[in-house]
């Protein structure tokens, strides 16, 4: 069975039965083998026939499963942006930082295509930030927003329309969260009379990780050459998404310790306080700290950084970020990875099931 045939059958099933999800029958990750009911049924049948001796010829898997176009990760490498003309003077003003914020925003919008092309060619975030240091200013998130809107002009604006979707997400948590500590946090929230929007947002997004439990594993080799398999936990997923510290000093220590590990730090949210009482909200990325005032703005900024700077989601919390991408922003890409039940949950939320 070819990949094209399996996908075609899955598409026909969805066309005949609109309530069925295509992803349940066929799913293909970038550079990975296909999954889904059709492939499972096919290979199980072939295995049974081989065991019973009804099939003797070996199947060449290389002929059956064709690899994807490329193993290189890039969310938007197929897009070309026609650079603006006669912008040298504007570029000089941007790069030398001799303009106020309103002028900077105007100049930034006037050079967005040129900049997206340079980001596309860059090999690291450090290279991008060196070329465009204005990203590092305290209001740099406004510049990120300008570029992201050029990248995804038809993207759903969650900052103006998140309430209904957030309410549906919270309803899903009430029925799907099973883990003891997570249930306790939900109970604590419902016990609060008139909780603030920040509290509801923090708890909702923090507990999403208990629905989209990590399935990825990491293989490590110790000094004796022994392989160890580490399975990521809900807490691992949460810690690459939102980190809570009781004081600003502890938050700074957390960032310092992270930097000492000399590992690439993907965007994450750092909250001084607890899920039920946030004092400060900071988005941290590659030595840059953006202070924002709501959890939903922090999530919006993190998401846009991932896409603008062409970064992969953390493997621990990838399913949660993919849910945010698909459900809140209505963005789908050919690089989206599969996760058990993710598409089904989105379907249920969108259809009020």
mmCIF file of C-alpha atoms in Angstrom:
data_model
loop_
_atom_site.group_PDB
_atom_site.id
_atom_site.type_symbol
_atom_site.label_atom_id
_atom_site.label_comp_id
_atom_site.label_asym_id
_atom_site.label_seq_id
_atom_site.Cartn_x
_atom_site.Cartn_y
_atom_site.Cartn_z
ATOM 1 C CA UNK A 1 0.000 0.000 0.000
ATOM 2 C CA UNK A 2 1.411 3.366 -1.005
ATOM 3 C CA UNK A 3 1.240 6.501 1.092
ATOM 4 C CA UNK A 4 -0.864 8.207 -1.577
ATOM 5 C CA UNK A 5 -3.405 5.358 -1.631
ATOM 6 C CA UNK A 6 -3.752 5.285 2.156
ATOM 7 C CA UNK A 7 -4.259 9.045 2.277
ATOM 8 C CA UNK A 8 -6.803 8.877 -0.530
ATOM 9 C CA UNK A 9 -8.825 6.198 1.284
ATOM 10 C CA UNK A 10 -8.767 8.262 4.496
ATOM 11 C CA UNK A 11 -9.965 11.338 2.587
ATOM 12 C CA UNK A 12 -12.840 9.368 1.077
ATOM 13 C CA UNK A 13 -13.875 8.083 4.510
ATOM 14 C CA UNK A 14 -14.034 11.644 5.829
ATOM 15 C CA UNK A 15 -15.966 12.791 2.766
ATOM 16 C CA UNK A 16 -18.581 10.046 3.189
ATOM 17 C CA UNK A 17 -18.687 10.326 6.992
ATOM 18 C CA UNK A 18 -18.090 14.023 7.881
ATOM 19 C CA UNK A 19 -18.013 13.316 11.620
ATOM 20 C CA UNK A 20 -14.938 11.095 11.176
ATOM 21 C CA UNK A 21 -11.456 12.596 11.417
ATOM 22 C CA UNK A 22 -9.044 11.849 8.602
ATOM 23 C CA UNK A 23 -6.148 11.786 11.082
ATOM 24 C CA UNK A 24 -7.653 8.744 12.823
ATOM 25 C CA UNK A 25 -7.316 6.762 9.603
ATOM 26 C CA UNK A 26 -4.160 8.235 8.121
ATOM 27 C CA UNK A 27 -1.465 10.470 9.553
ATOM 28 C CA UNK A 28 1.986 11.292 8.234
ATOM 29 C CA UNK A 29 4.577 13.205 10.236
ATOM 30 C CA UNK A 30 7.495 14.952 8.597
ATOM 31 C CA UNK A 31 10.231 12.328 7.972
ATOM 32 C CA UNK A 32 8.316 9.614 9.885
ATOM 33 C CA UNK A 33 6.374 6.549 8.809
ATOM 34 C CA UNK A 34 2.601 6.840 8.367
ATOM 35 C CA UNK A 35 0.201 6.012 11.184
ATOM 36 C CA UNK A 36 -3.523 5.438 11.544
ATOM 37 C CA UNK A 37 -6.165 2.730 11.353
ATOM 38 C CA UNK A 38 -5.675 2.052 7.640
ATOM 39 C CA UNK A 39 -1.950 1.385 7.910
ATOM 40 C CA UNK A 40 -2.352 -0.637 11.103
ATOM 41 C CA UNK A 41 -5.051 -2.790 9.498
ATOM 42 C CA UNK A 42 -2.999 -3.289 6.356
ATOM 43 C CA UNK A 43 0.204 -4.334 8.113
ATOM 44 C CA UNK A 44 -1.612 -6.527 10.634
ATOM 45 C CA UNK A 45 -3.338 -8.321 7.762
ATOM 46 C CA UNK A 46 -0.051 -8.774 5.895
ATOM 47 C CA UNK A 47 1.567 -10.129 9.050
ATOM 48 C CA UNK A 48 -1.270 -12.626 9.548
ATOM 49 C CA UNK A 49 -1.055 -13.799 5.946
ATOM 50 C CA UNK A 50 2.711 -14.242 6.218
ATOM 51 C CA UNK A 51 2.372 -16.197 9.450
ATOM 52 C CA UNK A 52 -0.159 -18.536 7.865
ATOM 53 C CA UNK A 53 2.058 -19.027 4.813
ATOM 54 C CA UNK A 54 -0.345 -17.406 2.382
ATOM 55 C CA UNK A 55 2.239 -14.755 1.500
ATOM 56 C CA UNK A 56 5.840 -15.714 0.848
ATOM 57 C CA UNK A 57 7.189 -12.708 -0.952
ATOM 58 C CA UNK A 58 8.856 -10.113 1.280
ATOM 59 C CA UNK A 59 7.486 -6.626 0.937
ATOM 60 C CA UNK A 60 9.990 -3.894 0.260
ATOM 61 C CA UNK A 61 9.138 -1.190 2.759
ATOM 62 C CA UNK A 62 11.215 1.345 0.876
ATOM 63 C CA UNK A 63 8.811 1.020 -2.035
ATOM 64 C CA UNK A 64 5.808 1.357 0.241
ATOM 65 C CA UNK A 65 6.830 4.323 2.357
ATOM 66 C CA UNK A 66 8.433 7.289 0.698
ATOM 67 C CA UNK A 67 10.237 9.747 2.869
ATOM 68 C CA UNK A 68 9.183 13.381 3.055
ATOM 69 C CA UNK A 69 10.784 16.151 1.057
ATOM 70 C CA UNK A 70 13.338 17.167 3.648
ATOM 71 C CA UNK A 71 14.496 16.474 7.179
ATOM 72 C CA UNK A 72 15.430 20.085 7.698
ATOM 73 C CA UNK A 73 12.974 21.873 9.939
ATOM 74 C CA UNK A 74 11.528 25.064 8.548
ATOM 75 C CA UNK A 75 8.017 26.366 9.050
ATOM 76 C CA UNK A 76 7.973 28.787 6.149
ATOM 77 C CA UNK A 77 10.937 28.080 3.862
ATOM 78 C CA UNK A 78 8.713 27.759 0.779
ATOM 79 C CA UNK A 79 7.543 31.376 1.042
ATOM 80 C CA UNK A 80 9.275 34.124 -0.867
ATOM 81 C CA UNK A 81 8.928 37.754 0.152
ATOM 82 C CA UNK A 82 9.578 40.470 -2.379
ATOM 83 C CA UNK A 83 11.876 42.953 -0.618
ATOM 84 C CA UNK A 84 10.836 46.577 -0.486
ATOM 85 C CA UNK A 85 12.679 49.081 -2.675
ATOM 86 C CA UNK A 86 14.637 52.202 -1.670
ATOM 87 C CA UNK A 87 14.812 51.294 2.007
ATOM 88 C CA UNK A 88 18.509 51.887 2.757
ATOM 89 C CA UNK A 89 17.836 55.081 4.699
ATOM 90 C CA UNK A 90 15.092 53.400 6.731
ATOM 91 C CA UNK A 91 17.317 50.388 7.436
ATOM 92 C CA UNK A 92 20.074 52.674 8.722
ATOM 93 C CA UNK A 93 17.641 54.375 11.076
ATOM 94 C CA UNK A 94 16.482 50.986 12.392
ATOM 95 C CA UNK A 95 19.966 49.541 12.849
ATOM 96 C CA UNK A 96 21.470 52.586 14.505
ATOM 97 C CA UNK A 97 18.563 52.996 16.903
ATOM 98 C CA UNK A 98 18.133 56.725 16.332
ATOM 99 C CA UNK A 99 14.320 56.826 16.219
ATOM 100 C CA UNK A 100 11.516 56.733 18.772
ATOM 101 C CA UNK A 101 9.121 53.791 19.135
ATOM 102 C CA UNK A 102 6.328 55.083 16.834
ATOM 103 C CA UNK A 103 8.892 55.815 14.114
ATOM 104 C CA UNK A 104 10.576 52.457 14.714
ATOM 105 C CA UNK A 105 7.272 50.623 14.316
ATOM 106 C CA UNK A 106 6.550 52.512 11.105
ATOM 107 C CA UNK A 107 10.032 51.806 9.704
ATOM 108 C CA UNK A 108 9.758 48.178 10.825
ATOM 109 C CA UNK A 109 6.509 47.714 8.907
ATOM 110 C CA UNK A 110 8.073 49.339 5.843
ATOM 111 C CA UNK A 111 10.928 46.798 5.772
ATOM 112 C CA UNK A 112 9.155 43.617 6.862
ATOM 113 C CA UNK A 113 9.655 41.615 3.645
ATOM 114 C CA UNK A 114 13.345 42.449 3.506
ATOM 115 C CA UNK A 115 13.721 41.321 7.107
ATOM 116 C CA UNK A 116 11.793 38.066 6.649
ATOM 117 C CA UNK A 117 14.152 37.159 3.823
ATOM 118 C CA UNK A 118 17.186 37.738 6.055
ATOM 119 C CA UNK A 119 15.620 35.639 8.828
ATOM 120 C CA UNK A 120 14.930 32.879 6.339
ATOM 121 C CA UNK A 121 18.628 32.749 5.417
ATOM 122 C CA UNK A 122 19.935 32.984 8.994
ATOM 123 C CA UNK A 123 21.492 29.931 10.640
ATOM 124 C CA UNK A 124 20.863 30.888 14.275
ATOM 125 C CA UNK A 125 18.772 33.178 16.440
ATOM 126 C CA UNK A 126 21.958 34.945 17.537
ATOM 127 C CA UNK A 127 22.610 35.863 13.918
ATOM 128 C CA UNK A 128 19.086 37.265 13.574
ATOM 129 C CA UNK A 129 19.280 39.316 16.755
ATOM 130 C CA UNK A 130 22.712 40.658 15.825
ATOM 131 C CA UNK A 131 21.292 41.796 12.500
ATOM 132 C CA UNK A 132 18.129 43.217 14.101
ATOM 133 C CA UNK A 133 19.028 44.274 17.682
ATOM 134 C CA UNK A 134 15.782 46.221 18.080
ATOM 135 C CA UNK A 135 14.121 42.911 18.950
ATOM 136 C CA UNK A 136 15.857 43.209 22.326
ATOM 137 C CA UNK A 137 14.299 46.498 23.420
ATOM 138 C CA UNK A 138 11.629 46.293 26.166
ATOM 139 C CA UNK A 139 8.871 46.861 23.585
ATOM 140 C CA UNK A 140 10.483 44.493 21.101
ATOM 141 C CA UNK A 141 7.440 42.241 21.248
ATOM 142 C CA UNK A 142 5.599 44.862 19.175
ATOM 143 C CA UNK A 143 8.161 44.338 16.407
ATOM 144 C CA UNK A 144 7.769 40.557 16.658
ATOM 145 C CA UNK A 145 4.027 41.040 16.239
ATOM 146 C CA UNK A 146 4.520 43.116 13.079
ATOM 147 C CA UNK A 147 6.695 40.428 11.487
ATOM 148 C CA UNK A 148 4.409 37.582 12.532
ATOM 149 C CA UNK A 149 1.391 39.275 10.936
ATOM 150 C CA UNK A 150 3.313 39.478 7.672
ATOM 151 C CA UNK A 151 4.217 35.810 8.040
ATOM 152 C CA UNK A 152 0.631 34.722 8.758
ATOM 153 C CA UNK A 153 -1.648 37.533 7.520
ATOM 154 C CA UNK A 154 -4.812 35.426 7.842
ATOM 155 C CA UNK A 155 -4.031 34.068 11.291
ATOM 156 C CA UNK A 156 -6.738 34.123 13.969
ATOM 157 C CA UNK A 157 -6.197 36.992 16.424
ATOM 158 C CA UNK A 158 -6.480 35.331 19.819
ATOM 159 C CA UNK A 159 -5.828 38.506 21.802
ATOM 160 C CA UNK A 160 -9.142 39.931 20.668
ATOM 161 C CA UNK A 161 -11.152 36.716 20.575
ATOM 162 C CA UNK A 162 -9.876 34.226 23.117
ATOM 163 C CA UNK A 163 -12.654 34.203 25.739
ATOM 164 C CA UNK A 164 -14.991 31.681 24.087
ATOM 165 C CA UNK A 165 -12.207 29.270 23.189
ATOM 166 C CA UNK A 166 -10.662 29.559 26.645
ATOM 167 C CA UNK A 167 -14.017 28.760 28.232
ATOM 168 C CA UNK A 168 -14.307 25.630 26.087
ATOM 169 C CA UNK A 169 -10.773 24.602 27.043
ATOM 170 C CA UNK A 170 -11.607 24.979 30.726
ATOM 171 C CA UNK A 171 -14.727 22.858 30.226
ATOM 172 C CA UNK A 172 -12.583 20.131 28.666
ATOM 173 C CA UNK A 173 -10.248 20.240 31.667
ATOM 174 C CA UNK A 174 -13.161 19.712 34.044
ATOM 175 C CA UNK A 175 -14.084 16.446 32.322
ATOM 176 C CA UNK A 176 -10.701 15.144 31.155
ATOM 177 C CA UNK A 177 -8.194 15.949 33.928
ATOM 178 C CA UNK A 178 -7.667 12.829 36.042
ATOM 179 C CA UNK A 179 -4.351 13.326 37.831
ATOM 180 C CA UNK A 180 -4.665 14.045 41.554
ATOM 181 C CA UNK A 181 -2.530 17.199 41.776
ATOM 182 C CA UNK A 182 -4.136 18.645 38.660
ATOM 183 C CA UNK A 183 -7.640 17.962 39.990
ATOM 184 C CA UNK A 184 -6.663 19.721 43.218
ATOM 185 C CA UNK A 185 -5.574 22.805 41.288
ATOM 186 C CA UNK A 186 -8.878 22.838 39.410
ATOM 187 C CA UNK A 187 -10.754 22.561 42.694
ATOM 188 C CA UNK A 188 -8.732 25.434 44.162
ATOM 189 C CA UNK A 189 -9.634 27.597 41.180
ATOM 190 C CA UNK A 190 -13.348 26.822 41.351
ATOM 191 C CA UNK A 191 -13.299 27.640 45.073
ATOM 192 C CA UNK A 192 -12.154 31.206 44.325
ATOM 193 C CA UNK A 193 -14.989 33.695 44.016
ATOM 194 C CA UNK A 194 -14.569 35.773 40.850
ATOM 195 C CA UNK A 195 -10.993 34.711 39.962
ATOM 196 C CA UNK A 196 -9.027 37.140 37.801
ATOM 197 C CA UNK A 197 -8.494 36.515 34.100
ATOM 198 C CA UNK A 198 -4.793 35.894 34.750
ATOM 199 C CA UNK A 199 -5.579 33.163 37.273
ATOM 200 C CA UNK A 200 -8.009 31.416 34.917
ATOM 201 C CA UNK A 201 -5.559 31.673 32.032
ATOM 202 C CA UNK A 202 -2.587 30.422 34.060
ATOM 203 C CA UNK A 203 -4.448 27.406 35.447
ATOM 204 C CA UNK A 204 -6.070 26.521 32.123
ATOM 205 C CA UNK A 205 -2.843 26.520 30.119
ATOM 206 C CA UNK A 206 -0.825 24.905 32.908
ATOM 207 C CA UNK A 207 -3.268 21.997 33.174
ATOM 208 C CA UNK A 208 -3.451 21.457 29.412
ATOM 209 C CA UNK A 209 -0.300 19.398 29.900
ATOM 210 C CA UNK A 210 -2.292 16.812 31.858
ATOM 211 C CA UNK A 211 -4.514 16.242 28.803
ATOM 212 C CA UNK A 212 -1.712 16.174 26.246
ATOM 213 C CA UNK A 213 0.619 13.921 28.204
ATOM 214 C CA UNK A 214 4.108 13.701 26.621
ATOM 215 C CA UNK A 215 4.719 10.539 24.622
ATOM 216 C CA UNK A 216 8.290 11.335 23.548
ATOM 217 C CA UNK A 217 11.268 9.538 25.040
ATOM 218 C CA UNK A 218 14.932 10.445 25.309
ATOM 219 C CA UNK A 219 17.744 7.911 25.037
ATOM 220 C CA UNK A 220 20.891 8.694 27.035
ATOM 221 C CA UNK A 221 24.171 6.780 27.310
ATOM 222 C CA UNK A 222 26.049 6.782 30.613
ATOM 223 C CA UNK A 223 29.817 6.550 31.203
ATOM 224 C CA UNK A 224 29.700 2.750 30.953
ATOM 225 C CA UNK A 225 27.980 2.859 27.569
ATOM 226 C CA UNK A 226 24.650 1.712 28.959
ATOM 227 C CA UNK A 227 21.548 3.081 27.279
ATOM 228 C CA UNK A 228 18.868 4.637 29.443
ATOM 229 C CA UNK A 229 15.407 5.576 28.229
ATOM 230 C CA UNK A 230 13.854 8.636 29.841
ATOM 231 C CA UNK A 231 10.126 9.171 29.396
ATOM 232 C CA UNK A 232 9.002 12.752 29.815
ATOM 233 C CA UNK A 233 6.399 13.519 32.457
ATOM 234 C CA UNK A 234 3.590 16.056 32.738
ATOM 235 C CA UNK A 235 5.877 18.132 34.963
ATOM 236 C CA UNK A 236 8.621 18.063 32.310
ATOM 237 C CA UNK A 237 6.099 19.368 29.807
ATOM 238 C CA UNK A 238 4.900 22.109 32.155
ATOM 239 C CA UNK A 239 8.451 23.225 32.978
ATOM 240 C CA UNK A 240 9.260 23.925 29.326
ATOM 241 C CA UNK A 241 6.093 25.993 29.034
ATOM 242 C CA UNK A 242 5.501 27.942 32.261
ATOM 243 C CA UNK A 243 7.842 28.102 35.251
ATOM 244 C CA UNK A 244 6.623 29.472 38.587
ATOM 245 C CA UNK A 245 9.045 31.038 41.086
ATOM 246 C CA UNK A 246 8.059 32.512 44.435
ATOM 247 C CA UNK A 247 10.265 35.598 44.121
ATOM 248 C CA UNK A 248 11.966 37.616 41.401
ATOM 249 C CA UNK A 249 15.351 36.609 42.862
ATOM 250 C CA UNK A 250 14.507 32.927 42.442
ATOM 251 C CA UNK A 251 13.347 33.656 38.903
ATOM 252 C CA UNK A 252 16.696 35.277 38.081
ATOM 253 C CA UNK A 253 18.522 32.314 39.637
ATOM 254 C CA UNK A 254 16.472 29.934 37.503
ATOM 255 C CA UNK A 255 17.471 31.800 34.340
ATOM 256 C CA UNK A 256 21.139 31.909 35.413
ATOM 257 C CA UNK A 257 21.195 28.166 36.113
ATOM 258 C CA UNK A 258 19.590 27.523 32.743
ATOM 259 C CA UNK A 259 22.258 29.595 31.006
ATOM 260 C CA UNK A 260 25.062 27.707 32.784
ATOM 261 C CA UNK A 261 23.832 24.468 31.198
ATOM 262 C CA UNK A 262 24.757 25.985 27.815
ATOM 263 C CA UNK A 263 21.764 24.353 26.183
ATOM 264 C CA UNK A 264 19.571 26.140 23.642
ATOM 265 C CA UNK A 265 16.778 27.838 25.555
ATOM 266 C CA UNK A 266 13.494 27.923 23.705
ATOM 267 C CA UNK A 267 10.925 30.592 24.550
ATOM 268 C CA UNK A 268 9.112 29.988 27.822
ATOM 269 C CA UNK A 269 7.023 31.890 30.355
ATOM 270 C CA UNK A 270 8.358 32.734 33.791
ATOM 271 C CA UNK A 271 5.804 33.773 36.406
ATOM 272 C CA UNK A 272 6.745 35.224 39.766
ATOM 273 C CA UNK A 273 4.105 33.733 42.041
ATOM 274 C CA UNK A 274 1.849 30.701 41.672
ATOM 275 C CA UNK A 275 -0.827 29.622 39.179
ATOM 276 C CA UNK A 276 -3.416 31.065 41.561
ATOM 277 C CA UNK A 277 -1.544 34.324 42.209
ATOM 278 C CA UNK A 278 0.795 35.811 39.627
ATOM 279 C CA UNK A 279 2.836 38.905 40.537
ATOM 280 C CA UNK A 280 4.993 39.316 37.431
ATOM 281 C CA UNK A 281 4.890 37.655 34.024
ATOM 282 C CA UNK A 282 8.045 37.427 31.925
ATOM 283 C CA UNK A 283 8.672 35.872 28.520
ATOM 284 C CA UNK A 284 12.257 34.660 28.329
ATOM 285 C CA UNK A 285 14.059 33.882 25.101
ATOM 286 C CA UNK A 286 17.774 33.702 24.313
ATOM 287 C CA UNK A 287 18.846 36.194 27.023
ATOM 288 C CA UNK A 288 15.935 38.524 26.145
ATOM 289 C CA UNK A 289 13.278 39.218 28.776
ATOM 290 C CA UNK A 290 9.920 40.726 27.891
ATOM 291 C CA UNK A 291 7.702 41.798 30.760
ATOM 292 C CA UNK A 292 3.993 41.496 29.948
ATOM 293 C CA UNK A 293 0.816 41.871 31.964
ATOM 294 C CA UNK A 294 -1.366 38.866 31.124
ATOM 295 C CA UNK A 295 -0.775 35.163 30.612
ATOM 296 C CA UNK A 296 -2.551 35.146 27.255
ATOM 297 C CA UNK A 297 -0.214 37.887 25.961
ATOM 298 C CA UNK A 298 2.779 35.860 27.177
ATOM 299 C CA UNK A 299 1.541 32.757 25.349
ATOM 300 C CA UNK A 300 0.827 34.795 22.226
ATOM 301 C CA UNK A 301 4.347 36.243 22.307
ATOM 302 C CA UNK A 302 6.008 32.860 22.884
ATOM 303 C CA UNK A 303 4.058 31.325 20.024
ATOM 304 C CA UNK A 304 5.002 34.120 17.640
ATOM 305 C CA UNK A 305 8.681 33.838 18.603
ATOM 306 C CA UNK A 306 8.642 30.121 17.771
ATOM 307 C CA UNK A 307 7.267 30.786 14.311
ATOM 308 C CA UNK A 308 9.095 33.990 13.449
ATOM 309 C CA UNK A 309 12.501 32.637 14.460
ATOM 310 C CA UNK A 310 11.757 29.261 12.886
ATOM 311 C CA UNK A 311 12.160 27.254 16.102
ATOM 312 C CA UNK A 312 10.912 23.804 16.974
ATOM 313 C CA UNK A 313 8.608 23.407 19.929
ATOM 314 C CA UNK A 314 10.223 21.776 22.990
ATOM 315 C CA UNK A 315 9.880 18.015 22.658
ATOM 316 C CA UNK A 316 8.444 17.827 26.188
ATOM 317 C CA UNK A 317 5.575 20.262 25.555
ATOM 318 C CA UNK A 318 5.287 19.979 21.784
ATOM 319 C CA UNK A 319 1.747 18.596 21.891
ATOM 320 C CA UNK A 320 0.478 21.543 23.945
ATOM 321 C CA UNK A 321 2.061 24.068 21.595
ATOM 322 C CA UNK A 322 0.637 22.198 18.604
ATOM 323 C CA UNK A 323 -2.812 22.329 20.205
ATOM 324 C CA UNK A 324 -2.409 26.085 20.702
ATOM 325 C CA UNK A 325 -1.273 26.443 17.087
ATOM 326 C CA UNK A 326 -4.182 24.507 15.628
ATOM 327 C CA UNK A 327 -7.017 25.430 17.968
ATOM 328 C CA UNK A 328 -6.264 29.018 18.966
ATOM 329 C CA UNK A 329 -4.509 30.225 15.802
ATOM 330 C CA UNK A 330 -6.049 27.903 13.190
ATOM 331 C CA UNK A 331 -2.612 27.318 11.652
ATOM 332 C CA UNK A 332 -1.685 24.013 10.034
ATOM 333 C CA UNK A 333 1.686 23.229 8.478
ATOM 334 C CA UNK A 334 3.196 20.201 6.779
ATOM 335 C CA UNK A 335 5.625 19.940 9.691
ATOM 336 C CA UNK A 336 2.960 19.311 12.331
ATOM 337 C CA UNK A 337 3.645 16.151 14.314
ATOM 338 C CA UNK A 338 1.000 13.685 15.390
ATOM 339 C CA UNK A 339 -0.153 13.197 18.958
ATOM 340 C CA UNK A 340 -2.787 10.799 20.311
ATOM 341 C CA UNK A 341 -6.245 12.407 20.582
ATOM 342 C CA UNK A 342 -5.107 15.957 19.752
ATOM 343 C CA UNK A 343 -7.167 16.321 16.587
ATOM 344 C CA UNK A 344 -10.116 14.550 18.180
ATOM 345 C CA UNK A 345 -10.108 16.981 21.123
ATOM 346 C CA UNK A 346 -9.939 19.962 18.763
ATOM 347 C CA UNK A 347 -12.835 18.538 16.749
ATOM 348 C CA UNK A 348 -14.904 18.072 19.910
ATOM 349 C CA UNK A 349 -14.181 21.625 21.089
ATOM 350 C CA UNK A 350 -15.031 23.180 17.734
ATOM 351 C CA UNK A 351 -18.285 21.219 17.510
ATOM 352 C CA UNK A 352 -19.295 21.661 21.168
ATOM 353 C CA UNK A 353 -19.183 17.910 21.832
#
